[in-house]
Amino acid sequence: CRPNPWKAFITIAHGCDNFCTYCIVPYVRGRFQSRDPRAILEESRVLIDQGVLEITLLGQNVNSYGTDRKDSWSFARLLRECAALPGLKRLRFATNHPKDLSPDVIAVMAEGGPIICPSLILPIQSGSDRVLQKMNRGYTVEQYASIIARLREAMPQVGITSDLIVGFPGEEEEDFQASLQALERFRFDLVHTAAYSPRPGTKAAEREEQIPREE
């Protein structure tokens, strides 16, 4: 029984291949694996027949969908196919990785009309290139900025939520100030902020320059 009979969540992929140095997911959930697209679409149809109006597609990194497959399925194609299902009123997805959010996905969102919600989570995690490199995020602040610009050019009304970690091992005052500047620059609609907490088994937890909790 769903808490909300009109909304449902569908997992489209398991695991992750990004190995961000603070994240335990690849070690506990395994490497990235896309679900069969036909199974996803069939599950969506069943839910719609049950009265579901809004579906959220879930994955640790939805943008990687299809990269482990040998056919033509990509996240952009899956998004387009899901949005075309009769009876579906709203389609959302989470979470995105900036280095993998392709122009094709942005284009499908822009053409999705009232079905694909012009809203997404795009974690920046830090406004410092130095810290982003330590996190193994795979992008710079300027590369992130170019994605934000493409999103807002394609969809002026787009709502962007982000995640930000404070106190990553080795972060200095100038790195923290860079994160504050990033918040002022990008003007996110919502930001999930968190103090860094070490996850045993991750590279970041092994680093010696841990920031004191008091700081």
PDB file of C-alpha atoms in Angstrom:
ATOM      1  CA  CYS A   1       0.000   0.000   0.000  1.00  0.00           C
ATOM      2  CA  ARG A   2       1.491   3.347  -1.074  1.00  0.00           C
ATOM      3  CA  PRO A   3       1.245   6.327   1.322  1.00  0.00           C
ATOM      4  CA  ASN A   4       0.046   8.395  -1.620  1.00  0.00           C
ATOM      5  CA  PRO A   5      -2.140   6.472  -4.112  1.00  0.00           C
ATOM      6  CA  TRP A   6      -1.378   8.934  -6.918  1.00  0.00           C
ATOM      7  CA  LYS A   7       2.419   8.897  -6.665  1.00  0.00           C
ATOM      8  CA  ALA A   8       4.907   6.060  -7.138  1.00  0.00           C
ATOM      9  CA  PHE A   9       8.660   5.506  -7.352  1.00  0.00           C
ATOM     10  CA  ILE A  10      10.383   3.163  -9.798  1.00  0.00           C
ATOM     11  CA  THR A  11      14.014   2.113  -9.469  1.00  0.00           C
ATOM     12  CA  ILE A  12      15.660   2.150 -12.910  1.00  0.00           C
ATOM     13  CA  ALA A  13      19.202   1.194 -11.871  1.00  0.00           C
ATOM     14  CA  HIS A  14      21.149  -0.278  -8.980  1.00  0.00           C
ATOM     15  CA  GLY A  15      24.622   0.534  -7.684  1.00  0.00           C
ATOM     16  CA  CYS A  16      27.101   3.161  -8.831  1.00  0.00           C
ATOM     17  CA  ASP A  17      30.436   3.351 -10.667  1.00  0.00           C
ATOM     18  CA  ASN A  18      31.471   6.880  -9.691  1.00  0.00           C
ATOM     19  CA  PHE A  19      33.345   6.112  -6.452  1.00  0.00           C
ATOM     20  CA  CYS A  20      33.088   9.582  -4.928  1.00  0.00           C
ATOM     21  CA  THR A  21      35.589   9.427  -2.082  1.00  0.00           C
ATOM     22  CA  TYR A  22      32.985  10.184   0.611  1.00  0.00           C
ATOM     23  CA  CYS A  23      30.371   7.685  -0.611  1.00  0.00           C
ATOM     24  CA  ILE A  24      29.909   4.061   0.449  1.00  0.00           C
ATOM     25  CA  VAL A  25      27.279   3.169  -2.181  1.00  0.00           C
ATOM     26  CA  PRO A  26      29.547   1.375  -4.716  1.00  0.00           C
ATOM     27  CA  TYR A  27      30.901  -0.816  -1.922  1.00  0.00           C
ATOM     28  CA  VAL A  28      27.564  -1.830  -0.396  1.00  0.00           C
ATOM     29  CA  ARG A  29      25.270  -1.792  -3.456  1.00  0.00           C
ATOM     30  CA  GLY A  30      27.724  -2.887  -6.115  1.00  0.00           C
ATOM     31  CA  ARG A  31      28.600  -1.569  -9.541  1.00  0.00           C
ATOM     32  CA  PHE A  32      26.102   0.250 -11.728  1.00  0.00           C
ATOM     33  CA  GLN A  33      23.471  -1.908 -13.386  1.00  0.00           C
ATOM     34  CA  SER A  34      20.559  -0.671 -15.489  1.00  0.00           C
ATOM     35  CA  ARG A  35      17.224  -2.411 -15.222  1.00  0.00           C
ATOM     36  CA  ASP A  36      15.630  -3.745 -18.388  1.00  0.00           C
ATOM     37  CA  PRO A  37      13.744  -0.848 -20.028  1.00  0.00           C
ATOM     38  CA  ARG A  38      10.799  -3.049 -20.977  1.00  0.00           C
ATOM     39  CA  ALA A  39      10.373  -4.052 -17.322  1.00  0.00           C
ATOM     40  CA  ILE A  40      10.457  -0.374 -16.284  1.00  0.00           C
ATOM     41  CA  LEU A  41       7.849   0.609 -18.864  1.00  0.00           C
ATOM     42  CA  GLU A  42       5.612  -2.343 -17.943  1.00  0.00           C
ATOM     43  CA  GLU A  43       5.851  -1.481 -14.246  1.00  0.00           C
ATOM     44  CA  SER A  44       4.909   2.078 -15.132  1.00  0.00           C
ATOM     45  CA  ARG A  45       1.862   0.921 -17.122  1.00  0.00           C
ATOM     46  CA  VAL A  46       0.680  -1.256 -14.236  1.00  0.00           C
ATOM     47  CA  LEU A  47       0.998   1.642 -11.791  1.00  0.00           C
ATOM     48  CA  ILE A  48      -0.864   3.988 -14.146  1.00  0.00           C
ATOM     49  CA  ASP A  49      -3.651   1.412 -14.485  1.00  0.00           C
ATOM     50  CA  GLN A  50      -3.844   1.409 -10.679  1.00  0.00           C
ATOM     51  CA  GLY A  51      -4.465   5.156 -10.688  1.00  0.00           C
ATOM     52  CA  VAL A  52      -0.947   6.526 -10.299  1.00  0.00           C
ATOM     53  CA  LEU A  53      -0.604   9.972 -11.892  1.00  0.00           C
ATOM     54  CA  GLU A  54       2.983  10.862 -10.972  1.00  0.00           C
ATOM     55  CA  ILE A  55       6.046   8.618 -11.264  1.00  0.00           C
ATOM     56  CA  THR A  56       9.574   9.331 -10.068  1.00  0.00           C
ATOM     57  CA  LEU A  57      12.407   7.366 -11.686  1.00  0.00           C
ATOM     58  CA  LEU A  58      15.132   6.541  -9.166  1.00  0.00           C
ATOM     59  CA  GLY A  59      18.826   5.708  -9.356  1.00  0.00           C
ATOM     60  CA  GLN A  60      22.025   6.686  -7.595  1.00  0.00           C
ATOM     61  CA  ASN A  61      22.907   8.306 -10.924  1.00  0.00           C
ATOM     62  CA  VAL A  62      20.004   8.182 -13.371  1.00  0.00           C
ATOM     63  CA  ASN A  63      22.124   9.848 -16.082  1.00  0.00           C
ATOM     64  CA  SER A  64      24.237   6.706 -16.344  1.00  0.00           C
ATOM     65  CA  TYR A  65      21.216   4.640 -17.339  1.00  0.00           C
ATOM     66  CA  GLY A  66      21.968   2.493 -20.380  1.00  0.00           C
ATOM     67  CA  THR A  67      25.734   2.991 -20.364  1.00  0.00           C
ATOM     68  CA  ASP A  68      26.154  -0.650 -19.313  1.00  0.00           C
ATOM     69  CA  ARG A  69      23.828  -1.908 -22.053  1.00  0.00           C
ATOM     70  CA  LYS A  70      24.757  -2.895 -25.603  1.00  0.00           C
ATOM     71  CA  ASP A  71      21.558  -1.572 -27.183  1.00  0.00           C
ATOM     72  CA  SER A  72      20.363   1.960 -27.934  1.00  0.00           C
ATOM     73  CA  TRP A  73      18.705   2.617 -24.589  1.00  0.00           C
ATOM     74  CA  SER A  74      19.894   5.762 -22.832  1.00  0.00           C
ATOM     75  CA  PHE A  75      18.363   7.770 -20.020  1.00  0.00           C
ATOM     76  CA  ALA A  76      17.112  10.333 -22.535  1.00  0.00           C
ATOM     77  CA  ARG A  77      15.290   7.609 -24.467  1.00  0.00           C
ATOM     78  CA  LEU A  78      13.835   6.055 -21.303  1.00  0.00           C
ATOM     79  CA  LEU A  79      12.644   9.473 -20.158  1.00  0.00           C
ATOM     80  CA  ARG A  80      10.958  10.112 -23.518  1.00  0.00           C
ATOM     81  CA  GLU A  81       9.298   6.676 -23.589  1.00  0.00           C
ATOM     82  CA  CYS A  82       7.988   7.018 -20.033  1.00  0.00           C
ATOM     83  CA  ALA A  83       6.631  10.492 -20.689  1.00  0.00           C
ATOM     84  CA  ALA A  84       4.641   9.136 -23.641  1.00  0.00           C
ATOM     85  CA  LEU A  85       2.752   6.544 -21.567  1.00  0.00           C
ATOM     86  CA  PRO A  86      -1.020   7.197 -21.755  1.00  0.00           C
ATOM     87  CA  GLY A  87      -2.514   8.371 -18.470  1.00  0.00           C
ATOM     88  CA  LEU A  88       0.697   9.619 -16.889  1.00  0.00           C
ATOM     89  CA  LYS A  89       0.402  13.229 -15.744  1.00  0.00           C
ATOM     90  CA  ARG A  90       3.809  13.916 -14.180  1.00  0.00           C
ATOM     91  CA  LEU A  91       7.271  12.409 -14.473  1.00  0.00           C
ATOM     92  CA  ARG A  92      10.234  13.170 -12.202  1.00  0.00           C
ATOM     93  CA  PHE A  93      13.672  11.634 -11.688  1.00  0.00           C
ATOM     94  CA  ALA A  94      16.515  11.584  -9.166  1.00  0.00           C
ATOM     95  CA  THR A  95      19.403  11.794  -8.689  1.00  0.00           C
ATOM     96  CA  ASN A  96      21.637  13.358 -11.341  1.00  0.00           C
ATOM     97  CA  HIS A  97      25.409  13.582 -11.575  1.00  0.00           C
ATOM     98  CA  PRO A  98      26.713  16.796 -13.202  1.00  0.00           C
ATOM     99  CA  LYS A  99      29.405  15.022 -15.209  1.00  0.00           C
ATOM    100  CA  ASP A 100      26.818  12.737 -16.843  1.00  0.00           C
ATOM    101  CA  LEU A 101      23.839  15.056 -17.423  1.00  0.00           C
ATOM    102  CA  SER A 102      23.783  15.100 -21.225  1.00  0.00           C
ATOM    103  CA  PRO A 103      22.358  17.686 -23.651  1.00  0.00           C
ATOM    104  CA  ASP A 104      19.977  14.944 -24.836  1.00  0.00           C
ATOM    105  CA  VAL A 105      18.381  14.707 -21.394  1.00  0.00           C
ATOM    106  CA  ILE A 106      18.013  18.484 -21.198  1.00  0.00           C
ATOM    107  CA  ALA A 107      16.401  18.481 -24.652  1.00  0.00           C
ATOM    108  CA  VAL A 108      13.922  15.756 -23.676  1.00  0.00           C
ATOM    109  CA  MET A 109      13.030  17.679 -20.527  1.00  0.00           C
ATOM    110  CA  ALA A 110      12.465  20.845 -22.536  1.00  0.00           C
ATOM    111  CA  GLU A 111      10.227  19.075 -25.046  1.00  0.00           C
ATOM    112  CA  GLY A 112       8.398  17.073 -22.363  1.00  0.00           C
ATOM    113  CA  GLY A 113       5.641  19.636 -22.060  1.00  0.00           C
ATOM    114  CA  PRO A 114       3.494  19.307 -18.930  1.00  0.00           C
ATOM    115  CA  ILE A 115       4.518  15.684 -18.286  1.00  0.00           C
ATOM    116  CA  ILE A 116       8.235  15.945 -17.434  1.00  0.00           C
ATOM    117  CA  CYS A 117       8.498  18.341 -14.515  1.00  0.00           C
ATOM    118  CA  PRO A 118      11.044  21.124 -15.159  1.00  0.00           C
ATOM    119  CA  SER A 119      12.758  20.299 -11.894  1.00  0.00           C
ATOM    120  CA  LEU A 120      15.835  18.289 -10.973  1.00  0.00           C
ATOM    121  CA  ILE A 121      18.412  17.615  -8.278  1.00  0.00           C
ATOM    122  CA  LEU A 122      21.931  18.473  -9.409  1.00  0.00           C
ATOM    123  CA  PRO A 123      24.382  18.109  -6.509  1.00  0.00           C
ATOM    124  CA  ILE A 124      27.356  20.480  -6.621  1.00  0.00           C
ATOM    125  CA  GLN A 125      28.786  19.184  -3.281  1.00  0.00           C
ATOM    126  CA  SER A 126      31.439  21.952  -3.135  1.00  0.00           C
ATOM    127  CA  GLY A 127      32.182  25.299  -4.734  1.00  0.00           C
ATOM    128  CA  SER A 128      35.933  24.619  -4.678  1.00  0.00           C
ATOM    129  CA  ASP A 129      37.657  22.852  -7.559  1.00  0.00           C
ATOM    130  CA  ARG A 130      40.330  21.667  -5.156  1.00  0.00           C
ATOM    131  CA  VAL A 131      37.757  19.964  -2.930  1.00  0.00           C
ATOM    132  CA  LEU A 132      35.802  18.606  -5.900  1.00  0.00           C
ATOM    133  CA  GLN A 133      38.980  16.903  -7.073  1.00  0.00           C
ATOM    134  CA  LYS A 134      39.511  15.408  -3.609  1.00  0.00           C
ATOM    135  CA  MET A 135      35.919  14.175  -3.746  1.00  0.00           C
ATOM    136  CA  ASN A 136      36.561  12.567  -7.168  1.00  0.00           C
ATOM    137  CA  ARG A 137      33.487  14.314  -8.574  1.00  0.00           C
ATOM    138  CA  GLY A 138      34.804  14.580 -12.140  1.00  0.00           C
ATOM    139  CA  TYR A 139      33.861  18.193 -12.910  1.00  0.00           C
ATOM    140  CA  THR A 140      34.939  21.753 -12.100  1.00  0.00           C
ATOM    141  CA  VAL A 141      32.779  24.630 -10.900  1.00  0.00           C
ATOM    142  CA  GLU A 142      32.899  26.196 -14.371  1.00  0.00           C
ATOM    143  CA  GLN A 143      31.798  22.944 -15.995  1.00  0.00           C
ATOM    144  CA  TYR A 144      28.952  22.804 -13.491  1.00  0.00           C
ATOM    145  CA  ALA A 145      28.087  26.407 -14.341  1.00  0.00           C
ATOM    146  CA  SER A 146      27.826  25.583 -18.036  1.00  0.00           C
ATOM    147  CA  ILE A 147      25.279  22.849 -17.252  1.00  0.00           C
ATOM    148  CA  ILE A 148      23.228  25.247 -15.150  1.00  0.00           C
ATOM    149  CA  ALA A 149      23.312  27.755 -18.010  1.00  0.00           C
ATOM    150  CA  ARG A 150      22.103  25.137 -20.538  1.00  0.00           C
ATOM    151  CA  LEU A 151      19.294  24.075 -18.233  1.00  0.00           C
ATOM    152  CA  ARG A 152      18.071  27.628 -17.665  1.00  0.00           C
ATOM    153  CA  GLU A 153      18.395  28.501 -21.340  1.00  0.00           C
ATOM    154  CA  ALA A 154      16.326  25.474 -22.360  1.00  0.00           C
ATOM    155  CA  MET A 155      13.817  25.870 -19.506  1.00  0.00           C
ATOM    156  CA  PRO A 156      13.732  29.357 -17.965  1.00  0.00           C
ATOM    157  CA  GLN A 157      11.274  28.082 -15.351  1.00  0.00           C
ATOM    158  CA  VAL A 158      13.437  25.138 -14.245  1.00  0.00           C
ATOM    159  CA  GLY A 159      13.705  24.469 -10.526  1.00  0.00           C
ATOM    160  CA  ILE A 160      17.145  23.292  -9.392  1.00  0.00           C
ATOM    161  CA  THR A 161      17.877  21.606  -6.075  1.00  0.00           C
ATOM    162  CA  SER A 162      21.461  20.941  -5.022  1.00  0.00           C
ATOM    163  CA  ASP A 163      23.467  19.161  -2.331  1.00  0.00           C
ATOM    164  CA  LEU A 164      26.451  20.697  -0.533  1.00  0.00           C
ATOM    165  CA  ILE A 165      28.927  19.125   1.902  1.00  0.00           C
ATOM    166  CA  VAL A 166      30.736  21.322   4.434  1.00  0.00           C
ATOM    167  CA  GLY A 167      33.904  20.279   6.233  1.00  0.00           C
ATOM    168  CA  PHE A 168      35.233  17.694   3.792  1.00  0.00           C
ATOM    169  CA  PRO A 169      38.697  16.474   4.884  1.00  0.00           C
ATOM    170  CA  GLY A 170      41.296  19.064   3.920  1.00  0.00           C
ATOM    171  CA  GLU A 171      38.762  21.828   3.268  1.00  0.00           C
ATOM    172  CA  GLU A 172      40.213  25.225   4.127  1.00  0.00           C
ATOM    173  CA  GLU A 173      38.561  28.572   4.747  1.00  0.00           C
ATOM    174  CA  GLU A 174      38.985  29.651   1.120  1.00  0.00           C
ATOM    175  CA  ASP A 175      37.271  26.450  -0.024  1.00  0.00           C
ATOM    176  CA  PHE A 176      34.361  27.121   2.325  1.00  0.00           C
ATOM    177  CA  GLN A 177      34.085  30.699   1.036  1.00  0.00           C
ATOM    178  CA  ALA A 178      34.072  29.335  -2.524  1.00  0.00           C
ATOM    179  CA  SER A 179      31.051  27.222  -1.632  1.00  0.00           C
ATOM    180  CA  LEU A 180      29.261  30.280  -0.247  1.00  0.00           C
ATOM    181  CA  GLN A 181      30.068  32.138  -3.468  1.00  0.00           C
ATOM    182  CA  ALA A 182      28.657  29.244  -5.490  1.00  0.00           C
ATOM    183  CA  LEU A 183      25.373  29.496  -3.588  1.00  0.00           C
ATOM    184  CA  GLU A 184      25.195  33.213  -4.351  1.00  0.00           C
ATOM    185  CA  ARG A 185      26.091  32.598  -7.988  1.00  0.00           C
ATOM    186  CA  PHE A 186      23.691  29.786  -8.829  1.00  0.00           C
ATOM    187  CA  ARG A 187      20.727  30.799  -6.664  1.00  0.00           C
ATOM    188  CA  PHE A 188      19.361  27.290  -6.213  1.00  0.00           C
ATOM    189  CA  ASP A 189      15.703  26.833  -5.363  1.00  0.00           C
ATOM    190  CA  LEU A 190      16.625  24.458  -2.548  1.00  0.00           C
ATOM    191  CA  VAL A 191      19.912  23.243  -1.081  1.00  0.00           C
ATOM    192  CA  HIS A 192      20.433  20.168   1.078  1.00  0.00           C
ATOM    193  CA  THR A 193      23.477  20.996   3.192  1.00  0.00           C
ATOM    194  CA  ALA A 194      25.319  18.585   5.449  1.00  0.00           C
ATOM    195  CA  ALA A 195      28.424  18.500   7.598  1.00  0.00           C
ATOM    196  CA  TYR A 196      30.811  15.871   6.277  1.00  0.00           C
ATOM    197  CA  SER A 197      30.611  12.605   8.183  1.00  0.00           C
ATOM    198  CA  PRO A 198      33.127   9.804   7.557  1.00  0.00           C
ATOM    199  CA  ARG A 199      31.814   6.519   6.180  1.00  0.00           C
ATOM    200  CA  PRO A 200      34.093   3.609   7.183  1.00  0.00           C
ATOM    201  CA  GLY A 201      35.508   1.961   4.086  1.00  0.00           C
ATOM    202  CA  THR A 202      35.615   5.125   1.963  1.00  0.00           C
ATOM    203  CA  LYS A 203      38.777   6.908   0.809  1.00  0.00           C
ATOM    204  CA  ALA A 204      37.799  10.173   2.499  1.00  0.00           C
ATOM    205  CA  ALA A 205      37.427   8.495   5.876  1.00  0.00           C
ATOM    206  CA  GLU A 206      41.070   7.393   5.632  1.00  0.00           C
ATOM    207  CA  ARG A 207      42.388  10.909   5.073  1.00  0.00           C
ATOM    208  CA  GLU A 208      44.365  12.405   7.919  1.00  0.00           C
ATOM    209  CA  GLU A 209      43.180  16.025   7.572  1.00  0.00           C
ATOM    210  CA  GLN A 210      39.724  15.483   9.135  1.00  0.00           C
ATOM    211  CA  ILE A 211      37.996  18.717  10.143  1.00  0.00           C
ATOM    212  CA  PRO A 212      37.111  18.906  13.873  1.00  0.00           C
ATOM    213  CA  ARG A 213      33.366  18.641  14.467  1.00  0.00           C
ATOM    214  CA  GLU A 214      33.433  21.914  16.427  1.00  0.00           C
ATOM    215  CA  GLU A 215      34.786  23.783  13.411  1.00  0.00           C
TER     216      GLU A 215
END
